[in-house]
PDB file of C-alpha atoms in Angstrom:
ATOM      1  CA  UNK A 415      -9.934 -22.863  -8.314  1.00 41.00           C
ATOM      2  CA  UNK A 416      -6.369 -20.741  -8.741  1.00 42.00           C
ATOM      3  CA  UNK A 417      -4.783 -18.947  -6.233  1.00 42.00           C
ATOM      4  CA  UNK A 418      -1.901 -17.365  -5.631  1.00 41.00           C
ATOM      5  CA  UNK A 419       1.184 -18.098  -3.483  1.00 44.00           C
ATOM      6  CA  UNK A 420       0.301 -19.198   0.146  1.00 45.00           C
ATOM      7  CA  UNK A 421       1.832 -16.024   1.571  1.00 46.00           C
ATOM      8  CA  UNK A 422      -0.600 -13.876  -1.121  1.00 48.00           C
ATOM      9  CA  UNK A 423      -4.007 -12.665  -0.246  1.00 50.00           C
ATOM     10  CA  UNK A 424      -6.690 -15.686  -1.072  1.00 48.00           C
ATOM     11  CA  UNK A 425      -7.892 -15.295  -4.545  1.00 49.00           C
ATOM     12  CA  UNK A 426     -10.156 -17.465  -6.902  1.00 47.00           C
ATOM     13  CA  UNK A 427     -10.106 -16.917 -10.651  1.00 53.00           C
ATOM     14  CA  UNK A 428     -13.863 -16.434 -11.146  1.00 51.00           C
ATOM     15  CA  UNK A 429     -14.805 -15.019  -7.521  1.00 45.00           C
ATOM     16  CA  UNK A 430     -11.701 -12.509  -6.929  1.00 48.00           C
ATOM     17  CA  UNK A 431     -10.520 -12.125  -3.816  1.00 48.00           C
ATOM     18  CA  UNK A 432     -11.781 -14.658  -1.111  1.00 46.00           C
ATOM     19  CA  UNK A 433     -11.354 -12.237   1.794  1.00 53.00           C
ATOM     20  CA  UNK A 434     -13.066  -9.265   2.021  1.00 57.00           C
ATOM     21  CA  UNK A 435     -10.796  -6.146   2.281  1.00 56.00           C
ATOM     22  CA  UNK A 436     -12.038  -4.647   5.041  1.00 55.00           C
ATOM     23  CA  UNK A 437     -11.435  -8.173   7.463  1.00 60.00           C
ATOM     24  CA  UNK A 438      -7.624  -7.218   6.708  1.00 64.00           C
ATOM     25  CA  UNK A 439      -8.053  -3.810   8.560  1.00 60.00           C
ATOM     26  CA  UNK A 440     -10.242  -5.877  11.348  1.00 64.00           C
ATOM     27  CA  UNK A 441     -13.263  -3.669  10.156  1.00 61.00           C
ATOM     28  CA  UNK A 442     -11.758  -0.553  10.747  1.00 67.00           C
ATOM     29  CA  UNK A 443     -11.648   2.174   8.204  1.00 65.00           C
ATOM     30  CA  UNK A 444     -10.038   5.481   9.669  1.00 77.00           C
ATOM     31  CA  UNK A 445      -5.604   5.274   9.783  1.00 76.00           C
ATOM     32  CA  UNK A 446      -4.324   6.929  13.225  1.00 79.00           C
ATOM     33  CA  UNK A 447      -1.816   8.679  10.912  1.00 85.00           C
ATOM     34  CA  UNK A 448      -3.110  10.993   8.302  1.00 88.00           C
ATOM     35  CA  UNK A 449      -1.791   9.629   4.705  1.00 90.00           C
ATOM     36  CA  UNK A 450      -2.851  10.465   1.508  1.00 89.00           C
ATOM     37  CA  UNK A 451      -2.202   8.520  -1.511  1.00 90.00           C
ATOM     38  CA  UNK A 452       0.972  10.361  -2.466  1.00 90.00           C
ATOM     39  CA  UNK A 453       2.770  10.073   0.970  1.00 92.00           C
ATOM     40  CA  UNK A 454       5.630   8.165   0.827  1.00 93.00           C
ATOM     41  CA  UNK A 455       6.290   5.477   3.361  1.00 95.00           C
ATOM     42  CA  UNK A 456       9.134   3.602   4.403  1.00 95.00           C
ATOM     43  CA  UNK A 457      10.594   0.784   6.591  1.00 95.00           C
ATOM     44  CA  UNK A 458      12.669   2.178   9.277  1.00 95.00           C
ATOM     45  CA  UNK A 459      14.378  -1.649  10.282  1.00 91.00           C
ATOM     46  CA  UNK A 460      12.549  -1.557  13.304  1.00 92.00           C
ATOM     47  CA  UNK A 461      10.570  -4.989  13.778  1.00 87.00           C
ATOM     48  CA  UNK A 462       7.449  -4.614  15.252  1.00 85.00           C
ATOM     49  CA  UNK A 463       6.203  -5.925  18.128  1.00 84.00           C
ATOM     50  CA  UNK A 464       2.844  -6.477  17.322  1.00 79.00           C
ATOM     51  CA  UNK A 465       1.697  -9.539  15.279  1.00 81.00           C
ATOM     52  CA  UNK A 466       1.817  -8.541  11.825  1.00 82.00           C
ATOM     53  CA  UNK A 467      -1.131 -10.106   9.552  1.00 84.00           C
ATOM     54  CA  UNK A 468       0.286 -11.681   5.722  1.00 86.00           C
ATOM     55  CA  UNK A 469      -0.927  -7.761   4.264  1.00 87.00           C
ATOM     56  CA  UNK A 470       0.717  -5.761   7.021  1.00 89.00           C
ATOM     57  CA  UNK A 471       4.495  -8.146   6.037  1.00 90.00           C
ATOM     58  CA  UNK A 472       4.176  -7.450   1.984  1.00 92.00           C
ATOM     59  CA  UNK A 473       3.414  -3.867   3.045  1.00 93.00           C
ATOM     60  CA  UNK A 474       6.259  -3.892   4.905  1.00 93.00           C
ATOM     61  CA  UNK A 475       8.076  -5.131   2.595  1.00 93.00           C
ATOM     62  CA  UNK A 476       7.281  -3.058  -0.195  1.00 94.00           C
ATOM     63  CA  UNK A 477       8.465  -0.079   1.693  1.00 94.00           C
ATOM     64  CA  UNK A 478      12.734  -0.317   1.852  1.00 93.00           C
ATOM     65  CA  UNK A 479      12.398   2.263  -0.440  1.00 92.00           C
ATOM     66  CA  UNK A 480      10.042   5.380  -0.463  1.00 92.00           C
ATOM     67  CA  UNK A 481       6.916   3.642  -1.722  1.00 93.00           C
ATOM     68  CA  UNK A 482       3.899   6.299  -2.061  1.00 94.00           C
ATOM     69  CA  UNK A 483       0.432   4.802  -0.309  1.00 94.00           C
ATOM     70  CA  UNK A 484      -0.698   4.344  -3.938  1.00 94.00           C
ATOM     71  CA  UNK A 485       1.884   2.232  -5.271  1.00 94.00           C
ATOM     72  CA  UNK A 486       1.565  -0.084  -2.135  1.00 95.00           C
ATOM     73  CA  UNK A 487      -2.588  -0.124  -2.070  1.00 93.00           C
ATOM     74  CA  UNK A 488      -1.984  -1.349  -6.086  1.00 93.00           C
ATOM     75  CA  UNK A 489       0.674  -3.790  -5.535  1.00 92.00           C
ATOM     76  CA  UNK A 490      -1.574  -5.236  -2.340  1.00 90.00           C
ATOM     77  CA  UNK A 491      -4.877  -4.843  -4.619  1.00 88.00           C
ATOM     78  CA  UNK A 492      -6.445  -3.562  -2.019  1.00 87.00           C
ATOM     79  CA  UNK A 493      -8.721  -0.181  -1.329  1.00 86.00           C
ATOM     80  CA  UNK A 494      -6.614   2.808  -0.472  1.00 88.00           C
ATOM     81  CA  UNK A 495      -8.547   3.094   2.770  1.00 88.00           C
ATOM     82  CA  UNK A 496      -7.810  -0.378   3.958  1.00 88.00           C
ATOM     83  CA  UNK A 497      -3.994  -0.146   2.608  1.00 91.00           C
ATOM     84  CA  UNK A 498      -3.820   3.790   4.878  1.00 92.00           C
ATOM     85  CA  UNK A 499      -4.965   1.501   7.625  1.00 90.00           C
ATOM     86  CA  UNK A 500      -2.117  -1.865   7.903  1.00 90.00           C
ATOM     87  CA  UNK A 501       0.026   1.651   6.785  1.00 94.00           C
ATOM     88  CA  UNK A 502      -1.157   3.479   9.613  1.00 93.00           C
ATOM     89  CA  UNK A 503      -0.638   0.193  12.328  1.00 91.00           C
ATOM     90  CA  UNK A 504       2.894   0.092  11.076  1.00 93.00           C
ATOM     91  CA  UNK A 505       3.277   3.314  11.510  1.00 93.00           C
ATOM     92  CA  UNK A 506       2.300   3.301  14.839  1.00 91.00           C
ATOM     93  CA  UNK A 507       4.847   0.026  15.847  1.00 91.00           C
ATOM     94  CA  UNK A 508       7.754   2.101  14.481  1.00 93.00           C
ATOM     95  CA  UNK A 509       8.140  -0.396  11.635  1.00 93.00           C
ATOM     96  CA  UNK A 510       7.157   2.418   8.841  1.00 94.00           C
ATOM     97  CA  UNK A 511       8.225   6.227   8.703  1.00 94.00           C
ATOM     98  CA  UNK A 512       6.233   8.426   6.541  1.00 93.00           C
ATOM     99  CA  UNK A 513       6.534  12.105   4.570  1.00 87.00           C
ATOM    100  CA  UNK A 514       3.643  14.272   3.037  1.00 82.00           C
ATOM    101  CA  UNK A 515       4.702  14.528  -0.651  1.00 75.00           C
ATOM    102  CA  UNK A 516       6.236  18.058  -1.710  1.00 70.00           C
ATOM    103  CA  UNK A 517       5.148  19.607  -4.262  1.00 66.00           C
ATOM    104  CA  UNK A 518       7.152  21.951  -6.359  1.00 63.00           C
ATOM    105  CA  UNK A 519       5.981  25.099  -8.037  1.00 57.00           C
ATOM    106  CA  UNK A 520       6.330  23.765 -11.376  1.00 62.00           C
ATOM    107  CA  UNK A 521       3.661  22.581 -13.528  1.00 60.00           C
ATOM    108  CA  UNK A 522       3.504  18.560 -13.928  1.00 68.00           C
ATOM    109  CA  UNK A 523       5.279  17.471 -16.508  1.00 74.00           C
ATOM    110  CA  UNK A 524       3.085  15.893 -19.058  1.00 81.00           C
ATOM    111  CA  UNK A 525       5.629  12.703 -20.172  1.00 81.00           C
ATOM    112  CA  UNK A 526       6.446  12.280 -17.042  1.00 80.00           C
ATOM    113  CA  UNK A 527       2.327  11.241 -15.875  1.00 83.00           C
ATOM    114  CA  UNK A 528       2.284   9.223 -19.282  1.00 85.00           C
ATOM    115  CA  UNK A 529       5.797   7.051 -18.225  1.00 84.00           C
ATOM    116  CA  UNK A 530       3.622   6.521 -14.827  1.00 85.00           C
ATOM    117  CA  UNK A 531       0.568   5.745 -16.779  1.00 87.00           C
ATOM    118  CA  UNK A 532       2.250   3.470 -19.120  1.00 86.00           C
ATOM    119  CA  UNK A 533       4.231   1.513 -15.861  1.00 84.00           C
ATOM    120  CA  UNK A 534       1.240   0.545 -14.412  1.00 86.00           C
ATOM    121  CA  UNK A 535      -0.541  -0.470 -17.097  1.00 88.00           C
ATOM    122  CA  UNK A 536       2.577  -2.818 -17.940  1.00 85.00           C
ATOM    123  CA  UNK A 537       2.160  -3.893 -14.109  1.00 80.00           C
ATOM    124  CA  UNK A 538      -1.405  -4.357 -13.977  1.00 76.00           C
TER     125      UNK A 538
END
């Protein structure tokens, strides 16, 4: 049986992930801040009070920078619901600030969505 790092989410090579997503948001599946998965997120260097689960510290940690809700629910290979959720607590502690994304009148630029593309393939 592999698994990853002790501070990683459980994982076996043939059965995935050993934990069921939803047991990381304690069942709960509706954020107290609204968050899509283009809002960026990020750590404010306030430490929270509340006891932080091993999800709700790597989110933390992915956000010194502006992470968008996507990036982070990838990188924590977990459901965007469930990663809106630990988002959402941290939030809430004043551990995480967060933005709607703004959107510009200009069409997408079509290399630009194929770099993206072509990142997370490379990551995934």
């Amino acid at each position: 049986m592999g698994s990853l790092p002790q501070d990683g989410p459980w994982l076996d090579d043939a059965a995935g992930r050993l934990i069921r997503p939803y047991t990381v948001s304690d069942g709960r599946t509706r954020p107290t801040t609204e968050l899509d998965l283009l809002s960026m997120v990020r750590a404010t260097g306030v430490e929270p009070l509340m006891h932080l689960g091993p999800e709700h510290t790597q989110a933390l940690g992915l956000c010194a920078h502006p992470t968008s809700v996507a990036e982070i629910a990838a990188y924590l290979r977990l459901p965007a619901v469930v990663t809106k959720v630990l988002l959402s607590d941290l939030v809430d502690c004043g551990a995480l600030t967060t933005h709607a994304p703004r959107f510009d009148d200009q069409p997408t630029d079509l290399t630009l969505l194929e770099a993206v593309l072509d990142g997370l393939r490379r990551r995934l």
